[in-house]
CSV table of N, CA and C in Angstrom, one decimal:
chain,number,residue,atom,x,y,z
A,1,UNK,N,25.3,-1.8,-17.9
A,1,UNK,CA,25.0,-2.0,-16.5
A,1,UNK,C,26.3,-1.7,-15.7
A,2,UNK,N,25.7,-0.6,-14.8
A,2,UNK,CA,27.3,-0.8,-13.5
A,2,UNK,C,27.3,-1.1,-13.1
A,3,UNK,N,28.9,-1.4,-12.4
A,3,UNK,CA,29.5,-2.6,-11.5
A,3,UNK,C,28.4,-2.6,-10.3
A,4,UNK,N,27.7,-1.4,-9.6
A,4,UNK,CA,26.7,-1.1,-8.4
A,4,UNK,C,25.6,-2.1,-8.8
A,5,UNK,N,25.0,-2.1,-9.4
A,5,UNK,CA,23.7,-3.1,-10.2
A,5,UNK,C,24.2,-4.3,-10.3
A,6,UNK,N,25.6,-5.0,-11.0
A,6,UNK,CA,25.5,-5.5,-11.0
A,6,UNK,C,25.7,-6.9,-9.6
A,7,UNK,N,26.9,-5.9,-9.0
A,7,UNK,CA,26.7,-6.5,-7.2
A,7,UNK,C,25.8,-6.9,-6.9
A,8,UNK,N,24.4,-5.5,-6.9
A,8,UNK,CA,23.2,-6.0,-6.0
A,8,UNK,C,22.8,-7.2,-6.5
A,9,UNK,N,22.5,-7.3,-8.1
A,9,UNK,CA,22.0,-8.4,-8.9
A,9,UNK,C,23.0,-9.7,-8.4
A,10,UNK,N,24.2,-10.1,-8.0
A,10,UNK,CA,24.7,-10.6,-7.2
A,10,UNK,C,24.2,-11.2,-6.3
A,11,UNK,N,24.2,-10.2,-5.5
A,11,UNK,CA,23.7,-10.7,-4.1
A,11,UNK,C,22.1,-11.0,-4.1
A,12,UNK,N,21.6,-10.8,-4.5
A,12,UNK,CA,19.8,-10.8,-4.6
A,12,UNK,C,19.8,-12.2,-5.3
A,13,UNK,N,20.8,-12.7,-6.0
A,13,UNK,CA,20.7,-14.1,-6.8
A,13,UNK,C,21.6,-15.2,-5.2
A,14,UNK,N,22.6,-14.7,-4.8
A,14,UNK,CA,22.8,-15.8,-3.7
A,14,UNK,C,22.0,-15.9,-3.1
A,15,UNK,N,21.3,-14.8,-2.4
A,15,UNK,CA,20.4,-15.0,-1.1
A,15,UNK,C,19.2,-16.1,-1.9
A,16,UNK,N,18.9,-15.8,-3.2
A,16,UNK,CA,17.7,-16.5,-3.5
A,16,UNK,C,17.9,-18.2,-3.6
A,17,UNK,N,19.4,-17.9,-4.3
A,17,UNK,CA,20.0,-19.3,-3.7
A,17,UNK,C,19.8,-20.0,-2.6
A,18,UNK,N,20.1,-19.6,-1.5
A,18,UNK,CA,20.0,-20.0,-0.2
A,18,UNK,C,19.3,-20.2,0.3
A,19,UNK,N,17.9,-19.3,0.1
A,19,UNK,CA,16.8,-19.6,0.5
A,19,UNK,C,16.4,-20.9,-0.2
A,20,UNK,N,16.7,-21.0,-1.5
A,20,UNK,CA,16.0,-22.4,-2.2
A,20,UNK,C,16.7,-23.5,-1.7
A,21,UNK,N,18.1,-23.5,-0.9
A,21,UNK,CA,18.4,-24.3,-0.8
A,21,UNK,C,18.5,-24.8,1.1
A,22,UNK,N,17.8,-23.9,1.2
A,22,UNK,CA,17.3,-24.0,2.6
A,22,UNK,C,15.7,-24.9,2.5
A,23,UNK,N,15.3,-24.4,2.1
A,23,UNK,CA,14.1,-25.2,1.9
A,23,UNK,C,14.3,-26.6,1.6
A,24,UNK,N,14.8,-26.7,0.1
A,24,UNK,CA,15.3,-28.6,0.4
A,24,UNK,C,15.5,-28.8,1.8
A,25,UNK,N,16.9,-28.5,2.1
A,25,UNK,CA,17.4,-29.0,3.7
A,25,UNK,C,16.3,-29.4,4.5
A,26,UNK,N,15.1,-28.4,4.4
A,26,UNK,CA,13.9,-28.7,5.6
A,26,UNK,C,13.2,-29.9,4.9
A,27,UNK,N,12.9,-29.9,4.1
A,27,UNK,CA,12.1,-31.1,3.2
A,27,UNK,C,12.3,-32.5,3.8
A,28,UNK,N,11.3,-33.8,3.8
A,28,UNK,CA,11.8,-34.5,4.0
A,28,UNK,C,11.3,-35.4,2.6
A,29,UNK,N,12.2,-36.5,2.5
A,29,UNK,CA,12.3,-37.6,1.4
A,29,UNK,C,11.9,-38.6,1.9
A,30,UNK,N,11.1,-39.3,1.0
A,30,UNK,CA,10.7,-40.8,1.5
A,30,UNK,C,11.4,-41.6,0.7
A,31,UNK,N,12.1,-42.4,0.8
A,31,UNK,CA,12.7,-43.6,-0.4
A,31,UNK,C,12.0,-45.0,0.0
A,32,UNK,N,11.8,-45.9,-1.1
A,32,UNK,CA,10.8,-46.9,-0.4
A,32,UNK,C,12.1,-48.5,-1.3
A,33,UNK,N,11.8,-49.5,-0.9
A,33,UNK,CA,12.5,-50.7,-1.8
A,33,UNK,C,11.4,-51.7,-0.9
A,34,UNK,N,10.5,-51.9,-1.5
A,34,UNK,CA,10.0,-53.3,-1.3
A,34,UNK,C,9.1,-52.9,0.6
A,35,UNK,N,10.1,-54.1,1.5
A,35,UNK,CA,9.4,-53.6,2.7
A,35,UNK,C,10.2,-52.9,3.6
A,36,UNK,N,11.2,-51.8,3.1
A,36,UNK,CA,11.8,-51.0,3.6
A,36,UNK,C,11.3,-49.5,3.4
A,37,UNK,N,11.0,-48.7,4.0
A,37,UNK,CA,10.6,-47.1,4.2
A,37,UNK,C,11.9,-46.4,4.7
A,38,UNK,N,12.9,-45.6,4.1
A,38,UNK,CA,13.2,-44.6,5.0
A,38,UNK,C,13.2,-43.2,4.8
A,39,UNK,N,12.9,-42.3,5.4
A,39,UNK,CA,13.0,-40.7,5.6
A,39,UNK,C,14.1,-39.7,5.9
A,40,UNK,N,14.5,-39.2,4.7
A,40,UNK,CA,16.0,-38.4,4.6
A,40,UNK,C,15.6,-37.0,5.3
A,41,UNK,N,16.4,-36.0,5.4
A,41,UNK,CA,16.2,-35.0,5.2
A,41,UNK,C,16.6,-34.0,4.3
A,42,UNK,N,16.3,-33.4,3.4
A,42,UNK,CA,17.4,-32.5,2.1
A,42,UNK,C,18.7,-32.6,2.7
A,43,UNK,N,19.4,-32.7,4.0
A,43,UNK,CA,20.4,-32.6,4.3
A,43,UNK,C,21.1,-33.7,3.8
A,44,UNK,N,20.4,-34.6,3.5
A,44,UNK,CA,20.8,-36.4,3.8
A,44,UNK,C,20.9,-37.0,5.2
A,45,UNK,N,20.6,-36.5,6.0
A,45,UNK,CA,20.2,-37.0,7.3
A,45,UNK,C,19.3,-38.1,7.2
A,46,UNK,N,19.7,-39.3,7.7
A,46,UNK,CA,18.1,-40.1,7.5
A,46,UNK,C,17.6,-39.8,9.0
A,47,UNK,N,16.8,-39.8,8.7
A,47,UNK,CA,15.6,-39.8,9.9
A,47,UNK,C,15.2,-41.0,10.5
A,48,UNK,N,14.5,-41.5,9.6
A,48,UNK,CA,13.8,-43.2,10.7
A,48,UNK,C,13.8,-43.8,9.1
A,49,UNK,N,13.6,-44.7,9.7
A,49,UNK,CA,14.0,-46.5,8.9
A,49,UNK,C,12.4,-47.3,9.8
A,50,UNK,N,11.8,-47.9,8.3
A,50,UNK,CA,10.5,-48.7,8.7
A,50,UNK,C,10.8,-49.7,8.1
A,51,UNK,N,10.7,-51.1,9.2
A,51,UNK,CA,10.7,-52.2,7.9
A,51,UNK,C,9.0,-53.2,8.5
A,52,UNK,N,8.6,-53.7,7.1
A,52,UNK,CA,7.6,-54.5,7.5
A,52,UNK,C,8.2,-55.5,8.2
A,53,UNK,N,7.7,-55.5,9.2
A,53,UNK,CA,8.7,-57.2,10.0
A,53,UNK,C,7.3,-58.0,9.5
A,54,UNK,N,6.3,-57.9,9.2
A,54,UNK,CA,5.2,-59.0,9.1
A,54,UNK,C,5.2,-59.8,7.9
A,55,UNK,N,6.8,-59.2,6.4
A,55,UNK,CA,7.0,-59.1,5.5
A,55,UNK,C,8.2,-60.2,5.6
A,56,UNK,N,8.8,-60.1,6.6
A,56,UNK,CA,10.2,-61.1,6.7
A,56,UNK,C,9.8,-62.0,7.6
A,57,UNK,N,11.4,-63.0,7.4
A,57,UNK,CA,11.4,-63.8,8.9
A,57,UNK,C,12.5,-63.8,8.9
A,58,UNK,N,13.1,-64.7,9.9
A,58,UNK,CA,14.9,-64.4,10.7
A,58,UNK,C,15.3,-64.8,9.7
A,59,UNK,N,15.4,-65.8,8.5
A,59,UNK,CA,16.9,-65.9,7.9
A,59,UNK,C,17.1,-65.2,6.4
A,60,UNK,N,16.5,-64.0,6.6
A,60,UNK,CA,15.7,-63.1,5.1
A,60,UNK,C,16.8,-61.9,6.1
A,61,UNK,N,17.2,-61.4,7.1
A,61,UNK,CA,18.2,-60.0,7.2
A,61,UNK,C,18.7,-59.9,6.6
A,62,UNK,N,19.6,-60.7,6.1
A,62,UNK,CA,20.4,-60.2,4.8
A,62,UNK,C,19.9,-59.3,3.2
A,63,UNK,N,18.6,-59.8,3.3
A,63,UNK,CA,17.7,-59.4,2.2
A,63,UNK,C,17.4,-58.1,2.9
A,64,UNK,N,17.2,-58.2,4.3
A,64,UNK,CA,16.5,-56.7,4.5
A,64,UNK,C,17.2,-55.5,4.7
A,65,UNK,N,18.4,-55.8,5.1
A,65,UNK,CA,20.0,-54.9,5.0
A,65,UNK,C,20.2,-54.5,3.8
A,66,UNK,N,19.7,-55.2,2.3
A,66,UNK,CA,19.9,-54.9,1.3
A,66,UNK,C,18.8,-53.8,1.1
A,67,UNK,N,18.2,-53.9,1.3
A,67,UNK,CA,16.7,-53.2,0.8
A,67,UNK,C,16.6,-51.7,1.4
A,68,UNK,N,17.4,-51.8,2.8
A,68,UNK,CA,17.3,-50.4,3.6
A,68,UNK,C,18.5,-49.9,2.8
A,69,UNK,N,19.4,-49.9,1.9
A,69,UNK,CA,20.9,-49.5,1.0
A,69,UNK,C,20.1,-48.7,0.1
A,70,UNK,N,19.1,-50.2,-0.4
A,70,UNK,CA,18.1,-49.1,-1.8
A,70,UNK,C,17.2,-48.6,-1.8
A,71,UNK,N,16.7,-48.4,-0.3
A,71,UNK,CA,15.9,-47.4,-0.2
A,71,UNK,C,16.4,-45.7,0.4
A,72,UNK,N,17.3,-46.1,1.0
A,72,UNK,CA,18.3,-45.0,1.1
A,72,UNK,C,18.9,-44.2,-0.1
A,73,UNK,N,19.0,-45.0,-0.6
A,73,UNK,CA,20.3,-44.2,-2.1
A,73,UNK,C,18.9,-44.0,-3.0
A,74,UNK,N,17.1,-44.4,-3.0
A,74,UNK,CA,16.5,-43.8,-3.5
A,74,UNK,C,16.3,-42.7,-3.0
A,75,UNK,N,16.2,-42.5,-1.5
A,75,UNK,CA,15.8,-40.8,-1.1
A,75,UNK,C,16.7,-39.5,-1.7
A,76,UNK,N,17.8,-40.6,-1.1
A,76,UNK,CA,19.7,-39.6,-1.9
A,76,UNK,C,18.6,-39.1,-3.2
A,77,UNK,N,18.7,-40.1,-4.0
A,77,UNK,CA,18.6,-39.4,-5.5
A,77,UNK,C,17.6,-38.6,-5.5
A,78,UNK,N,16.5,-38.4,-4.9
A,78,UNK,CA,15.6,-37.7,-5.1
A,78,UNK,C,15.9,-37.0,-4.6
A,79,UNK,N,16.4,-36.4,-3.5
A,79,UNK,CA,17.3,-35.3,-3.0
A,79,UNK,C,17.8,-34.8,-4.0
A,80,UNK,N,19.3,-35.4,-4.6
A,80,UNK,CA,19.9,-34.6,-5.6
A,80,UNK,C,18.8,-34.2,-6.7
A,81,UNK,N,18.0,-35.0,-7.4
A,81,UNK,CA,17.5,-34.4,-8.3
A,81,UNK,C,16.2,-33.5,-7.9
A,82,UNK,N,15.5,-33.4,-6.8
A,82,UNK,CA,15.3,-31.7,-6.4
A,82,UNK,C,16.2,-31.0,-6.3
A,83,UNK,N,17.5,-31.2,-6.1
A,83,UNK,CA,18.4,-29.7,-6.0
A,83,UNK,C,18.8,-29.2,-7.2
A,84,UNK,N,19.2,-30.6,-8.1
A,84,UNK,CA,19.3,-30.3,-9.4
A,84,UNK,C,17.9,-28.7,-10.1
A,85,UNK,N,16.7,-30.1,-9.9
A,85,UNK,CA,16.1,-28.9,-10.9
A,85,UNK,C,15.1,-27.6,-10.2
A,86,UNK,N,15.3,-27.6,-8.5
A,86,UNK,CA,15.2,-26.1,-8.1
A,86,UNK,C,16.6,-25.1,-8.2
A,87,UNK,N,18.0,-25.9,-8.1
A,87,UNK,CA,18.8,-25.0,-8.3
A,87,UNK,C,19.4,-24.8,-9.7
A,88,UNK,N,19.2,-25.2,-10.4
A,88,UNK,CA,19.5,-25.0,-11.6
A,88,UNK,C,19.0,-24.0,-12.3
A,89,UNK,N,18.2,-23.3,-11.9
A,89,UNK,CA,17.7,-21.9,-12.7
A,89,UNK,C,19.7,-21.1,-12.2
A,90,UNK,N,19.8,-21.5,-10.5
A,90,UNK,CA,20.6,-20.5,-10.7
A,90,UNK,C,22.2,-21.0,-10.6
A,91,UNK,N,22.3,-21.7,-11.3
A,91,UNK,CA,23.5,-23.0,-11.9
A,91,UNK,C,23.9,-23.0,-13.0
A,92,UNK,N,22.9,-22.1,-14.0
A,92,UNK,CA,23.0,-23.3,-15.4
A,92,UNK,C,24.5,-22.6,-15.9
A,93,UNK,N,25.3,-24.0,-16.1
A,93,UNK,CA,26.9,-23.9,-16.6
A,93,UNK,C,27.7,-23.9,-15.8
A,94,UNK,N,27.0,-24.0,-14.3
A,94,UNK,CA,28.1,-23.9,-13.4
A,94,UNK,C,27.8,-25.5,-12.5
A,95,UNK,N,28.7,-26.6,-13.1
A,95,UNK,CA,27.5,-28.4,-12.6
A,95,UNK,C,28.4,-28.2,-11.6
A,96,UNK,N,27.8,-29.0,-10.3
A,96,UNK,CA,28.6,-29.7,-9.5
A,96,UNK,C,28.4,-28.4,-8.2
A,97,UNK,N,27.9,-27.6,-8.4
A,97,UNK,CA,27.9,-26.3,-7.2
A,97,UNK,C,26.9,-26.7,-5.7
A,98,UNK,N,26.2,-27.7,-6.2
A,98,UNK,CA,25.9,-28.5,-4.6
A,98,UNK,C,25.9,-29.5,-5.0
């Protein structure tokens, strides 16, 4: 293969990159813990935060501050692990690249 081919094959592999990882970005994630909802974006942006209030009462916030942490860090992971296994076709051996 020439160095010409193999450039193009280069570049034709970032852009498809990008595009896959543009898509995550747009995606949104739900993470859930109990009676907390919140909505990430692939970016990790959270978006909105739902809590059942018909589910608590006043001296339970502490519990519910907890709950919005673990529903958060579940959207995170689900995040990472779609980037994981849509980017990993074009990763494998290279960890840690997003």
């Amino acid at each position: 293969m020439n160095i010409q081919a193999m450039m193009k094959q280069a570049q034709k592999l970032q852009k498809d990159m990008m595009e896959e990882k543009n898509k995550i970005d747009s995606e949104i994630f739900e993470g859930k813990s109990s009676i907390v909802t919140v909505k990430v974006k692939g970016t990790k942006e959270v978006l909105e935060i739902n809590i059942d209030s018909e589910s608590i009462e006043a001296d339970e916030m502490e519990m519910v501050q907890d709950m919005i942490i673990v529903a958060i860090n579940d959207a995170m992971k689900q995040i990472d692990k779609e980037t994981d296994k849509r980017m990993g076709k074009y990763t494998q051996g290279m960890p840690g690249l997003f």
